[in-house]
PDB file of C-alpha atoms in Angstrom:
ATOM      1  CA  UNK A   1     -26.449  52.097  49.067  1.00  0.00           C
ATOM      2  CA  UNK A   2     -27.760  50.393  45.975  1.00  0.00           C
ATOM      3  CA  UNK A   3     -25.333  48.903  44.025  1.00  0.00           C
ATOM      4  CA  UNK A   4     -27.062  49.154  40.441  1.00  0.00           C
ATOM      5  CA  UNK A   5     -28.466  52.827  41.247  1.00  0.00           C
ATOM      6  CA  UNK A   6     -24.733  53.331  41.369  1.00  0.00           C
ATOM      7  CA  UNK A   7     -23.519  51.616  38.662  1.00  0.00           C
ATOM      8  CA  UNK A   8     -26.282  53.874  36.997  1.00  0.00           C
ATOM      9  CA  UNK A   9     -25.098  56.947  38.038  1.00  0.00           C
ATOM     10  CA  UNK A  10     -21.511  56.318  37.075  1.00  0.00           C
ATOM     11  CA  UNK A  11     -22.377  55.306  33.423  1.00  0.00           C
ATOM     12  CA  UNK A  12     -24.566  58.424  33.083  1.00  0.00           C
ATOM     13  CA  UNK A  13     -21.515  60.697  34.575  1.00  0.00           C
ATOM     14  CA  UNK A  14     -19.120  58.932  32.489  1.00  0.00           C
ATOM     15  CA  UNK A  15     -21.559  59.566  29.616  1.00  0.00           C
ATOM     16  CA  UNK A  16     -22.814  62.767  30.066  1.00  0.00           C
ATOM     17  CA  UNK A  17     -26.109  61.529  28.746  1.00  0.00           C
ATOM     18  CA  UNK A  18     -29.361  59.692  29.729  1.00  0.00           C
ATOM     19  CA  UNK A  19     -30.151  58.356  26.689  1.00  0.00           C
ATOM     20  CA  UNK A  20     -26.595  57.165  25.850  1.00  0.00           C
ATOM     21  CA  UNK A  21     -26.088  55.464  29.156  1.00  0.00           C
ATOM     22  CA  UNK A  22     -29.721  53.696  28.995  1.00  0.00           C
ATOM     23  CA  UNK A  23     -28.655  52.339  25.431  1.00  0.00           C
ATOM     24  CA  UNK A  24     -25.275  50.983  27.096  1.00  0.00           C
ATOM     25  CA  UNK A  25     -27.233  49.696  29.863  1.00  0.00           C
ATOM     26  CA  UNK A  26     -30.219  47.911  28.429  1.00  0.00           C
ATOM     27  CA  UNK A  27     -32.413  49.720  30.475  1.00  0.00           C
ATOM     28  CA  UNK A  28     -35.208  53.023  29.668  1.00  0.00           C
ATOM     29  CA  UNK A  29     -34.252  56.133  29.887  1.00  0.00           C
ATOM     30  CA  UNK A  30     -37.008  56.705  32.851  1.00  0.00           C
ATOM     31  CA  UNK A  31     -35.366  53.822  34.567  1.00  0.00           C
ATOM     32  CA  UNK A  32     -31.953  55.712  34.985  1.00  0.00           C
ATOM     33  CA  UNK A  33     -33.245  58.633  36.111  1.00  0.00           C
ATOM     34  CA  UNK A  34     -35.548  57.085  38.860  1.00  0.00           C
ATOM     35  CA  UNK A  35     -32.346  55.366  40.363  1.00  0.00           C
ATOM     36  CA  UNK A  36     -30.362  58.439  40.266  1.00  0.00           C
ATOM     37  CA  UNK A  37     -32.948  60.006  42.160  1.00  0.00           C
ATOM     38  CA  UNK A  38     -32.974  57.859  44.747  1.00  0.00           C
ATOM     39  CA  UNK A  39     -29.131  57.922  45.037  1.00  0.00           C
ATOM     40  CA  UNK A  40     -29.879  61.137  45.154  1.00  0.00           C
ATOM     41  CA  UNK A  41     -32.433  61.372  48.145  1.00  0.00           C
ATOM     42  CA  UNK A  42     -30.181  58.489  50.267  1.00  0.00           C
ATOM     43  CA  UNK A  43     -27.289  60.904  50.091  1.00  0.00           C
ATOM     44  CA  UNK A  44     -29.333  63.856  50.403  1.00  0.00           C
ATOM     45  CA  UNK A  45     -27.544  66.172  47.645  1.00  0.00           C
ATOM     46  CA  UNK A  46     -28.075  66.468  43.819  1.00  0.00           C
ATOM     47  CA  UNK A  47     -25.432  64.315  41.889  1.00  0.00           C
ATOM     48  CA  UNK A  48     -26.046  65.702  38.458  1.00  0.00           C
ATOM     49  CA  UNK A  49     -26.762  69.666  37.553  1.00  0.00           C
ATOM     50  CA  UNK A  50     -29.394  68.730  34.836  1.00  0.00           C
ATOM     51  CA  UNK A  51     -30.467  72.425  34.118  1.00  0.00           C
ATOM     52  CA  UNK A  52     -27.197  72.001  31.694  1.00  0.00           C
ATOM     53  CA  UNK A  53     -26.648  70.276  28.551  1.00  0.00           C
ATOM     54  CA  UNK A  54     -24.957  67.959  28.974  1.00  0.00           C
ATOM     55  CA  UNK A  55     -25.908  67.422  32.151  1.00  0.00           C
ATOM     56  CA  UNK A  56     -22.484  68.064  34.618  1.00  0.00           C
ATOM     57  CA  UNK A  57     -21.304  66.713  37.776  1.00  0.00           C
ATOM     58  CA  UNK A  58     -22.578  68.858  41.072  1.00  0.00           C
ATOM     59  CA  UNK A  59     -19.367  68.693  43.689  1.00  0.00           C
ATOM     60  CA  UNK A  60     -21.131  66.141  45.895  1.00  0.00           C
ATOM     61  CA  UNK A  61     -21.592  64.091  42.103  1.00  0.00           C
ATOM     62  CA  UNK A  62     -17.790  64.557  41.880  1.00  0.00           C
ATOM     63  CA  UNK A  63     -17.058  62.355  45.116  1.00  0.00           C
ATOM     64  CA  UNK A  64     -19.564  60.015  43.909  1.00  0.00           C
ATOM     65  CA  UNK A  65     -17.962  59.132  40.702  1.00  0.00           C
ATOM     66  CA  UNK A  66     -14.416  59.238  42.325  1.00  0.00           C
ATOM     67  CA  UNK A  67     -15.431  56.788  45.259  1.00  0.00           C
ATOM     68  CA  UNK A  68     -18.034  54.888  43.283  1.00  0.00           C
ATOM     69  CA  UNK A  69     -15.977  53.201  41.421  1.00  0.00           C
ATOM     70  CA  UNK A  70     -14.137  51.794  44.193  1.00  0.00           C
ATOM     71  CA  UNK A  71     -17.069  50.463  45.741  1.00  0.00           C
ATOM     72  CA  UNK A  72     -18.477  49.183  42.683  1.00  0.00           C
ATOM     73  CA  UNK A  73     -15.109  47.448  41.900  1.00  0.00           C
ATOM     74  CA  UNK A  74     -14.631  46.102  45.351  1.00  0.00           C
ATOM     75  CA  UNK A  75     -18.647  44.962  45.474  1.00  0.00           C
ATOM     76  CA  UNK A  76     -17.654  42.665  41.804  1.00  0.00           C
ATOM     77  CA  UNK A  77     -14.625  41.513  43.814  1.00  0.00           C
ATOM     78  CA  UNK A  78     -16.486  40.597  46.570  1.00  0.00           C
ATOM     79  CA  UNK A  79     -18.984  38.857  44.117  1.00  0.00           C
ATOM     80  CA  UNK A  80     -16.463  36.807  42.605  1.00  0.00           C
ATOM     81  CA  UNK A  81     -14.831  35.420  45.970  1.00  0.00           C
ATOM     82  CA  UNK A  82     -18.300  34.375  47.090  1.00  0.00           C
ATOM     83  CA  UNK A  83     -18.656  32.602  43.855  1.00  0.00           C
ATOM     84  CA  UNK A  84     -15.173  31.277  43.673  1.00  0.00           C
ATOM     85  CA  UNK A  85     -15.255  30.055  47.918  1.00  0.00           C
ATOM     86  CA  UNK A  86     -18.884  28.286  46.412  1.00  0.00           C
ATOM     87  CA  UNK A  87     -17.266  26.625  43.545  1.00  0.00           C
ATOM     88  CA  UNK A  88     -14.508  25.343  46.324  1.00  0.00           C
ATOM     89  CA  UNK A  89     -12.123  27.643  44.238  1.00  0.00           C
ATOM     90  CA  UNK A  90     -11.307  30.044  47.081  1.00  0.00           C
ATOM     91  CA  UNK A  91     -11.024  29.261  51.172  1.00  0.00           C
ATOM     92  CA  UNK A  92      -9.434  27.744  53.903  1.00  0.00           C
ATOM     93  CA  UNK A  93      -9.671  24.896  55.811  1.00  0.00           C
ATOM     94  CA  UNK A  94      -8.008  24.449  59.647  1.00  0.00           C
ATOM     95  CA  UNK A  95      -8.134  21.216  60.579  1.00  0.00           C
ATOM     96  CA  UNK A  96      -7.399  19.325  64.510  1.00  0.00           C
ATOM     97  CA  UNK A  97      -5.585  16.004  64.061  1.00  0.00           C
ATOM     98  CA  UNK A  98      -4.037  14.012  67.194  1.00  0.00           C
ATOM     99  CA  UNK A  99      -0.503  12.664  66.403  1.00  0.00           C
ATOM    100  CA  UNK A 100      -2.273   9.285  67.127  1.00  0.00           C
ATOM    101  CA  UNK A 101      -4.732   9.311  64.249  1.00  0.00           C
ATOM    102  CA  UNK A 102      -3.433  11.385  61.969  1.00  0.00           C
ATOM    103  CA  UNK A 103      -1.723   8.500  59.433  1.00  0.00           C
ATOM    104  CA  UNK A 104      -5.364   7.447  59.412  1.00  0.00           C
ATOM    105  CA  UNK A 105      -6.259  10.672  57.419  1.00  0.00           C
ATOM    106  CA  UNK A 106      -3.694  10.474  55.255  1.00  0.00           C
ATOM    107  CA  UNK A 107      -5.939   9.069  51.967  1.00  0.00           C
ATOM    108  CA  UNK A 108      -8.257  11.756  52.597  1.00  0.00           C
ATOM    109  CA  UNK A 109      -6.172  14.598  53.074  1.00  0.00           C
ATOM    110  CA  UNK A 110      -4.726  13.788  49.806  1.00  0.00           C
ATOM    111  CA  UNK A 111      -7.306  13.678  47.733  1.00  0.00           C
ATOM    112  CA  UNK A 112      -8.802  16.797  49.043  1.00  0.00           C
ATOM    113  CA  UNK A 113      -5.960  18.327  47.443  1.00  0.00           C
ATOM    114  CA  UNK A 114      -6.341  16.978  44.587  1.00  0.00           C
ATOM    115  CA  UNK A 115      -9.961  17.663  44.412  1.00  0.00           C
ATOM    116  CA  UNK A 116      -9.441  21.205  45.765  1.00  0.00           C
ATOM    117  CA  UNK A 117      -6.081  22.585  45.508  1.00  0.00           C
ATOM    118  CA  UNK A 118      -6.890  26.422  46.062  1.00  0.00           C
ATOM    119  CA  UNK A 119      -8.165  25.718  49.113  1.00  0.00           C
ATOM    120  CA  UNK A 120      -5.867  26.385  52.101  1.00  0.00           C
ATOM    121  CA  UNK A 121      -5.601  23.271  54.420  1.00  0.00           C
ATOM    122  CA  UNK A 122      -3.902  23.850  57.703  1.00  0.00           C
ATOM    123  CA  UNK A 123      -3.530  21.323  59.681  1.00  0.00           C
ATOM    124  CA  UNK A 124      -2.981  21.482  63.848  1.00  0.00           C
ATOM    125  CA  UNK A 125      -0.946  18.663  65.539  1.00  0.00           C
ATOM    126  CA  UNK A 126      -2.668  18.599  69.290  1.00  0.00           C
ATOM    127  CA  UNK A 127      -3.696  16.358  71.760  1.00  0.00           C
ATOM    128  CA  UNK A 128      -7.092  15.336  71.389  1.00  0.00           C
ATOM    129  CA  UNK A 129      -8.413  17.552  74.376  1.00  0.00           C
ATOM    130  CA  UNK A 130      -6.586  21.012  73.417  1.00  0.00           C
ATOM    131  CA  UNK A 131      -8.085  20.095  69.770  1.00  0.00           C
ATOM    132  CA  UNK A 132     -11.320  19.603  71.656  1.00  0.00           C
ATOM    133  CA  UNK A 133     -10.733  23.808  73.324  1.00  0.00           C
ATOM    134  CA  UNK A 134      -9.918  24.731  70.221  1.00  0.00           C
ATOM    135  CA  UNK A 135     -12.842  24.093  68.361  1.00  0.00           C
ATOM    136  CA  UNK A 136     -15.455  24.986  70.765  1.00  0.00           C
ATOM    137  CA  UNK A 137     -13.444  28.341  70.711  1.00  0.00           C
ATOM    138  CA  UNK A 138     -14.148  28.199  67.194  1.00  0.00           C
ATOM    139  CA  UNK A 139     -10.268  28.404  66.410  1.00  0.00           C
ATOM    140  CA  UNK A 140     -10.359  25.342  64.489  1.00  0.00           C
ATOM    141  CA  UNK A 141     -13.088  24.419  61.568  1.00  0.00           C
ATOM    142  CA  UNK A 142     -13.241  20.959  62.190  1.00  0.00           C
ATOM    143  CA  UNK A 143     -11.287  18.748  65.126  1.00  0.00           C
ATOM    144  CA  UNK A 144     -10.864  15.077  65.369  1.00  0.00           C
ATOM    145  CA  UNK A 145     -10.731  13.392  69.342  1.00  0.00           C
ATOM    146  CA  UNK A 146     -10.881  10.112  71.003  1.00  0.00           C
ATOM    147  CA  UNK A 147     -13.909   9.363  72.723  1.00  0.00           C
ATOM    148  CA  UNK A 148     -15.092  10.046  75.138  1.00  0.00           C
ATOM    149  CA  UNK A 149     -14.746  14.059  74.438  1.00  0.00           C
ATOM    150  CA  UNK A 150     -14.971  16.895  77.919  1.00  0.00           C
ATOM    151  CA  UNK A 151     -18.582  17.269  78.407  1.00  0.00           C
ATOM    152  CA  UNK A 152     -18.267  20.829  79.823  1.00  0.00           C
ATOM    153  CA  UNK A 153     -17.320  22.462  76.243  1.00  0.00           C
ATOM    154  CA  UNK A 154     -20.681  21.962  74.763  1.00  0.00           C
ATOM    155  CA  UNK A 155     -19.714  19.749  72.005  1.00  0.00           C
ATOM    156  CA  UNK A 156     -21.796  17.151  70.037  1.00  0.00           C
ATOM    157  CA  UNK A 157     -19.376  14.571  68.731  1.00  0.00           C
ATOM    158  CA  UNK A 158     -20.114  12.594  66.221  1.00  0.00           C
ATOM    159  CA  UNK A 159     -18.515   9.667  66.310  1.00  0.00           C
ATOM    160  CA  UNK A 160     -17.146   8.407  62.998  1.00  0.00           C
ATOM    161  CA  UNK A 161     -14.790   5.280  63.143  1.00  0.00           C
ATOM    162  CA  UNK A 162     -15.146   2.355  66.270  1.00  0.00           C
ATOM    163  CA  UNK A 163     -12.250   0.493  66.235  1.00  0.00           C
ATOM    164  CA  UNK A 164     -11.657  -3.105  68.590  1.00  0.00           C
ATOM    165  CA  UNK A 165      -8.410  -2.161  71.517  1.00  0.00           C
ATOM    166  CA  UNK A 166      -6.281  -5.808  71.583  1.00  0.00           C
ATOM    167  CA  UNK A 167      -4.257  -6.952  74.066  1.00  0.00           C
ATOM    168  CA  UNK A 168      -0.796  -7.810  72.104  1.00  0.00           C
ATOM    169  CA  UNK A 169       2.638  -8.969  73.718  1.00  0.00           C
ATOM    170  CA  UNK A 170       5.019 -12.224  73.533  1.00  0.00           C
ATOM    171  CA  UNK A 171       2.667 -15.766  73.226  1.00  0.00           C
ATOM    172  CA  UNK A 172       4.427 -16.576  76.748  1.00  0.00           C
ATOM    173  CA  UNK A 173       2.735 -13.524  78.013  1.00  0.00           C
ATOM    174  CA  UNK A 174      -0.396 -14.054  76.293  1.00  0.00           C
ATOM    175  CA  UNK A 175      -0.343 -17.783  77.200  1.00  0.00           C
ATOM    176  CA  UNK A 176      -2.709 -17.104  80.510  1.00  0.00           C
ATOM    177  CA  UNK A 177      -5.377 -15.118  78.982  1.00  0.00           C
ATOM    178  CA  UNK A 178      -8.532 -16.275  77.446  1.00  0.00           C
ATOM    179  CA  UNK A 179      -9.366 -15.972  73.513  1.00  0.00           C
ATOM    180  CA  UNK A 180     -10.778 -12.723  74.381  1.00  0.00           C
ATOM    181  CA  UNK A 181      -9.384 -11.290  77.675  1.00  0.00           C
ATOM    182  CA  UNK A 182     -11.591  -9.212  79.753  1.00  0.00           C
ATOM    183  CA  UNK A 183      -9.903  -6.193  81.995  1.00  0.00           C
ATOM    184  CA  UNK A 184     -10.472  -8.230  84.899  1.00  0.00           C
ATOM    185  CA  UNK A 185      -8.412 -10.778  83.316  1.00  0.00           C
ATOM    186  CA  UNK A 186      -5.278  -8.549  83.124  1.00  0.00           C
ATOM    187  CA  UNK A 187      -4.675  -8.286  86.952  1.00  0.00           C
ATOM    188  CA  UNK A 188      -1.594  -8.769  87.798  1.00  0.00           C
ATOM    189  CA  UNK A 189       0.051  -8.721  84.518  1.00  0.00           C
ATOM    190  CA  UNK A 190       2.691  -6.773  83.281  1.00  0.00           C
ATOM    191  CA  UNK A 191       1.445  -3.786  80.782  1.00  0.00           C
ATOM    192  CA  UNK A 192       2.854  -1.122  78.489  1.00  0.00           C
ATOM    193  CA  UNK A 193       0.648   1.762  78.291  1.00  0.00           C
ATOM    194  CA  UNK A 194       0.293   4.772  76.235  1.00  0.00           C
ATOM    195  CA  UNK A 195       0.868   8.538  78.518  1.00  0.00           C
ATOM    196  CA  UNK A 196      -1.874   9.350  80.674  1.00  0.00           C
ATOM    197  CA  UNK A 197      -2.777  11.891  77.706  1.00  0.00           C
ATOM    198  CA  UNK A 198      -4.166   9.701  75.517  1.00  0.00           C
ATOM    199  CA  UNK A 199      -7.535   9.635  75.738  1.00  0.00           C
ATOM    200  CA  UNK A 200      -7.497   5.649  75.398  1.00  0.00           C
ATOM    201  CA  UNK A 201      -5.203   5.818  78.671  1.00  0.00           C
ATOM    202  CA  UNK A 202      -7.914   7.695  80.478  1.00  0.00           C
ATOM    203  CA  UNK A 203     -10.520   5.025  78.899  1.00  0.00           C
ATOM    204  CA  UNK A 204      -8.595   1.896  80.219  1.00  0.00           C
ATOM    205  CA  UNK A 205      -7.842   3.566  83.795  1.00  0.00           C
ATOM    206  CA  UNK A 206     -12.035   3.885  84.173  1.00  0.00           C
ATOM    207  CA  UNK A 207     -11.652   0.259  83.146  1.00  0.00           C
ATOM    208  CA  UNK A 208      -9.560  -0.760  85.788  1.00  0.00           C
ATOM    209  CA  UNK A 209     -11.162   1.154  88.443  1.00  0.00           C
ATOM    210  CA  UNK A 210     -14.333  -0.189  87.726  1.00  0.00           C
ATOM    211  CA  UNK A 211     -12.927  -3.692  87.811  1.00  0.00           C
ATOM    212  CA  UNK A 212     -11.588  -2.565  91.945  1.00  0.00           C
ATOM    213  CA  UNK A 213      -7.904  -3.061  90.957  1.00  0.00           C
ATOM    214  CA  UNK A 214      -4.508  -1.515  90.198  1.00  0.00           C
ATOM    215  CA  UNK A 215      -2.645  -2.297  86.493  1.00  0.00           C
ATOM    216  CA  UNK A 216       0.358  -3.450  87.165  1.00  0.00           C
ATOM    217  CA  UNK A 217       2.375  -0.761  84.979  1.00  0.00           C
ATOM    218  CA  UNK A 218       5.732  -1.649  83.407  1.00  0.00           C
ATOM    219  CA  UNK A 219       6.206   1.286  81.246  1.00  0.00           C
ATOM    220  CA  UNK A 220       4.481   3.839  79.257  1.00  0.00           C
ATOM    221  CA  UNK A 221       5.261   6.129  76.331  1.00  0.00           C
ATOM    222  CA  UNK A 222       4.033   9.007  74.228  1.00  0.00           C
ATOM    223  CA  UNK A 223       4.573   7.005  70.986  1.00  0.00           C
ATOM    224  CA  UNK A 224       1.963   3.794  70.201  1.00  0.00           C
ATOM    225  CA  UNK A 225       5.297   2.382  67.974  1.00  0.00           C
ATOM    226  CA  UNK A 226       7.093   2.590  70.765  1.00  0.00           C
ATOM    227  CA  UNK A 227       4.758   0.871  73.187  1.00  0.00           C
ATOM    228  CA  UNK A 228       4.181  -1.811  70.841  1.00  0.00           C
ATOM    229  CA  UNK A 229       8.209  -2.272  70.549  1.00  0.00           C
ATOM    230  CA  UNK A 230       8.298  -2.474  74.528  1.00  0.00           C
ATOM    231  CA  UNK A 231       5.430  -5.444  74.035  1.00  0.00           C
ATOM    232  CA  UNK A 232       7.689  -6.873  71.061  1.00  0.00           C
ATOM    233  CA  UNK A 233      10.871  -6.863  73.472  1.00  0.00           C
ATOM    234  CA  UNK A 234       8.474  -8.545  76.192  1.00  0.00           C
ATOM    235  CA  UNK A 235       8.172  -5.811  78.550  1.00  0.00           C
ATOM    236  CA  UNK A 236       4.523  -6.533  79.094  1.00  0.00           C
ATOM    237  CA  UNK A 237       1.533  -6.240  77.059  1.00  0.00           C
ATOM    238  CA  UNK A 238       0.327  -3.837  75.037  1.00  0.00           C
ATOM    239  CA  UNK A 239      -3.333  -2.230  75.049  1.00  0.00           C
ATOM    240  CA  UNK A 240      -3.751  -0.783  71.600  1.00  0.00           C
ATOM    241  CA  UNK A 241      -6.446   0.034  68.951  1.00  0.00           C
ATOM    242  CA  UNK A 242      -6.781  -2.339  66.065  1.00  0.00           C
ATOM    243  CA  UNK A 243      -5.183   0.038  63.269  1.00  0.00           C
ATOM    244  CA  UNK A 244      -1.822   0.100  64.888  1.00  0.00           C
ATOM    245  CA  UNK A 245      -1.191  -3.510  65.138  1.00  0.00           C
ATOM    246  CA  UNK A 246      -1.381  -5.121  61.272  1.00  0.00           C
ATOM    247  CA  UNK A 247       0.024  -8.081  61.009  1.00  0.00           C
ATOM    248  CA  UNK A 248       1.244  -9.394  64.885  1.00  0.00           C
ATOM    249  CA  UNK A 249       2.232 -12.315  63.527  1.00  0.00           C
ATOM    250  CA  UNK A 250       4.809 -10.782  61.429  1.00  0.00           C
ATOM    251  CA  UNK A 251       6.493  -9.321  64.764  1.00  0.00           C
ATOM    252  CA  UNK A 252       5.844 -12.262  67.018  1.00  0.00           C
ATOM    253  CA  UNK A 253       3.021 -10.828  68.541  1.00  0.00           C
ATOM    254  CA  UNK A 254       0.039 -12.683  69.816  1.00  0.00           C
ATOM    255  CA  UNK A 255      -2.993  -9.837  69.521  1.00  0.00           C
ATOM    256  CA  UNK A 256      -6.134 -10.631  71.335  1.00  0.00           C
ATOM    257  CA  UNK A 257      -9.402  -8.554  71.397  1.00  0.00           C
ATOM    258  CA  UNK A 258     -10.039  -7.056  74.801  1.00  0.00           C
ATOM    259  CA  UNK A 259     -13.159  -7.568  75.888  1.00  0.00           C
ATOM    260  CA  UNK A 260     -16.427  -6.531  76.651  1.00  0.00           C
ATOM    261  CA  UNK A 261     -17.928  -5.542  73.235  1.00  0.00           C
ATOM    262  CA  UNK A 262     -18.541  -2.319  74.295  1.00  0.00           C
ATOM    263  CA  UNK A 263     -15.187  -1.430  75.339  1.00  0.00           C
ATOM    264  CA  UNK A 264     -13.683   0.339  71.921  1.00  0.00           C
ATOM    265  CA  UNK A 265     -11.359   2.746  70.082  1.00  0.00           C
ATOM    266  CA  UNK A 266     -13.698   5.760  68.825  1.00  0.00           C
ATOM    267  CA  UNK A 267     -12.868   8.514  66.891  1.00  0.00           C
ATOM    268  CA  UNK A 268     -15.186  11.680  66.985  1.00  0.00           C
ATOM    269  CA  UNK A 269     -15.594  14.399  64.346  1.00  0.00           C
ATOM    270  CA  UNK A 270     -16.424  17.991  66.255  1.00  0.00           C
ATOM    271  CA  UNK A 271     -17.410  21.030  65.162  1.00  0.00           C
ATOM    272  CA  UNK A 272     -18.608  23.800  66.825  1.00  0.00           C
ATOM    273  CA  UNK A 273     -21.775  24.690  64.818  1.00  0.00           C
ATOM    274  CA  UNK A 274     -22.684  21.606  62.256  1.00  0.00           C
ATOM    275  CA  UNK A 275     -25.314  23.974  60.364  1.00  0.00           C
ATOM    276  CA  UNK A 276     -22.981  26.430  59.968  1.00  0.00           C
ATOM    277  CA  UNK A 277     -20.211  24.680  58.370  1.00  0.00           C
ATOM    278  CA  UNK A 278     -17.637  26.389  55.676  1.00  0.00           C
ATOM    279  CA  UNK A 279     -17.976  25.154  52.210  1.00  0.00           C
ATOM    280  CA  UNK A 280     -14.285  23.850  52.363  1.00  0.00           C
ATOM    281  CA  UNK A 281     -15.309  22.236  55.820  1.00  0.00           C
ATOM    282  CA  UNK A 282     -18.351  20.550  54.676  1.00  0.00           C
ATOM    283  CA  UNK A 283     -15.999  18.996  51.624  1.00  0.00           C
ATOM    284  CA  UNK A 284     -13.715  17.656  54.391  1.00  0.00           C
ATOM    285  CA  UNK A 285     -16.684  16.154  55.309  1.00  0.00           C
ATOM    286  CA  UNK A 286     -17.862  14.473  52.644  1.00  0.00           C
ATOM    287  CA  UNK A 287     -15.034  13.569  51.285  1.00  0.00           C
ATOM    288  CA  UNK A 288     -13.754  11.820  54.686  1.00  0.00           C
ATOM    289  CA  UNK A 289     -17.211  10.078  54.628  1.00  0.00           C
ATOM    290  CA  UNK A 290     -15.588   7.199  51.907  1.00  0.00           C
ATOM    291  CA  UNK A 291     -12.669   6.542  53.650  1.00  0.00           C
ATOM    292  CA  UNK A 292     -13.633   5.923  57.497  1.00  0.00           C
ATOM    293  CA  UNK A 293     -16.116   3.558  58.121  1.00  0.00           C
ATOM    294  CA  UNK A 294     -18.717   4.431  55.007  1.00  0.00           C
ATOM    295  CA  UNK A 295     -20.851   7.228  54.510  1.00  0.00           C
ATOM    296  CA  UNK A 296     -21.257   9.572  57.161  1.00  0.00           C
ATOM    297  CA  UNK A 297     -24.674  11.878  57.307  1.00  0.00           C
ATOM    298  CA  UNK A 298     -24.551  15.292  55.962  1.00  0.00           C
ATOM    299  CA  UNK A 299     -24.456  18.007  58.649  1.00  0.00           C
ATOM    300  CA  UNK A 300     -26.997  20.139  57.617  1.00  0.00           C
ATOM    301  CA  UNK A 301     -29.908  21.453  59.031  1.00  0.00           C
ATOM    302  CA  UNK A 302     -29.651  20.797  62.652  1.00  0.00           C
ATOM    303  CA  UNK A 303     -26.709  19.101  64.941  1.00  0.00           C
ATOM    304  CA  UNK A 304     -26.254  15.520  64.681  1.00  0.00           C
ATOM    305  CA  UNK A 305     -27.091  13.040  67.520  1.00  0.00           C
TER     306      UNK A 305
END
């Protein structure tokens, strides 16, 4: 149904007068009644008994009017939301964060809100691979993960922050190792590792595998504080990404950067259709692009490499 031969309609009922509504309505007289007509014709009934002066409402016009203006009302509504979820003034935002990373996003999240307070920001606490199901299920707008992500879900990750992993623990511990240890290196010494679901846990194992031996595993935890306590204490060392170990020194630590070069920490940004992204999404987006590693390409137009 067309909106403005609607709108028409309804002034000229509310009227009871062609010319009168036309003068309200900016438009020719002609005009009016052309778009009646066709409301006319689409629901198949006369609206208007114009044989009569003024012209009255037919029983079909009747339900018109009455349900009409509901439409017309809810169509400026619906106007007004688009406008308003444009203008970053209306819409919501869920967002996957692994307990591990999240403190990283904590300058970004908070000047999103400060940038765009109406929108809704939920955030999801997960591990990196049910954040992963999530948003190829299209649950979640926008997911962060470790690398690297499940290959079977489909997902193009675009990888937004590489981080160095150091070896930390006691300097007696450290003592043996070279400037920059290789895996190989760490055979036979004692570690502290994070839970088999961390994705950096899964990393390390393919690590040690490929080097043909078995870590020698003195402890692991859920909590990267806690594992870097354990390598405080001198319960082994500690395999961690750069961000969670600031100053070593400080805590008696000696922090060496595990070799090879291509061994790293990286974080992934996933969405389950880039072109498609929400207005509130893409905002995330750009906004996040400052704060991690410089600018990050807009996702428009095609899915990123």
């Amino acid at each position: 149904m067309d909106m403005r031969a609607l709108s028409y309609f309804i002034e000229t009922a509310r009227r009871q007068n062609f010319t009168h509504a036309a003068t309200a309505l900016g438009v020719t007289q002609s005009t009016i009644s052309k778009m009646i007509r066709q409301l006319e014709d689409e629901i198949g009934a006369p609206l208007l008994d114009r044989e009569r002066r003024p012209a009255r409402l037919t029983d079909m016009g009747r339900v018109v009017l009455a349900r009409g203006q509901d439409v017309l009302a809810a169509h400026r509504a619906l106007l007004r939301d688009i406008a308003r979820t444009q203008a970053l003034e209306l819409g919501r935002l869920d967002l996957g964060l692994p307990p591990m990373i999240n403190h990283l996003f904590t300058a970004p999240l908070k000047e999103y809100r400060q940038r765009h307070p109406k929108i809704e920001v939920a955030l999801h606490e997960d591990t990196g691979r049910a954040i992963e199901r999530q948003v190829a299920e299209g649950r979640l707008d926008l997911g962060f993960s470790l690398m690297p992500v499940a290959p079977e879900l489909g997902l193009r990750p675009r990888v937004v922050a590489r981080h160095r992993i150091l070896a930390v623990g006691q300097p007696g511990l450290m003592r043996p190792l070279p400037p920059t240890p290789q895996i190989r290196d760490l055979r036979g010494q004692p570690l502290v590792l994070l839970d088999d679901d961390f994705a950096l846990s899964r990393l390390l194992d393919r690590q040690f595998q490929a080097a043909g031996f078995e870590p020698l595993i003195a402890a692991r935890s859920g909590q990267w504080d806690w594992t870097l306590s354990m390598a405080q204490a001198g319960m082994g060392i500690a395999l961690l990404p750069e961000p969670f170990i600031r100053n070593p020194d400080d805590l008696g630590l000696d922090a060496r950067p595990l070799g090879p070069d291509a061994l790293s920490w990286d974080i992934a940004l996933l969405a389950a259709a880039w072109p498609m992204l929400s207005h509130a999404a893409q905002a995330w987006v750009d906004l996040c692009s400052k704060h991690i590693d410089g600018p990050w390409p807009r996702m428009e137009g095609g899915v990123p490499d």
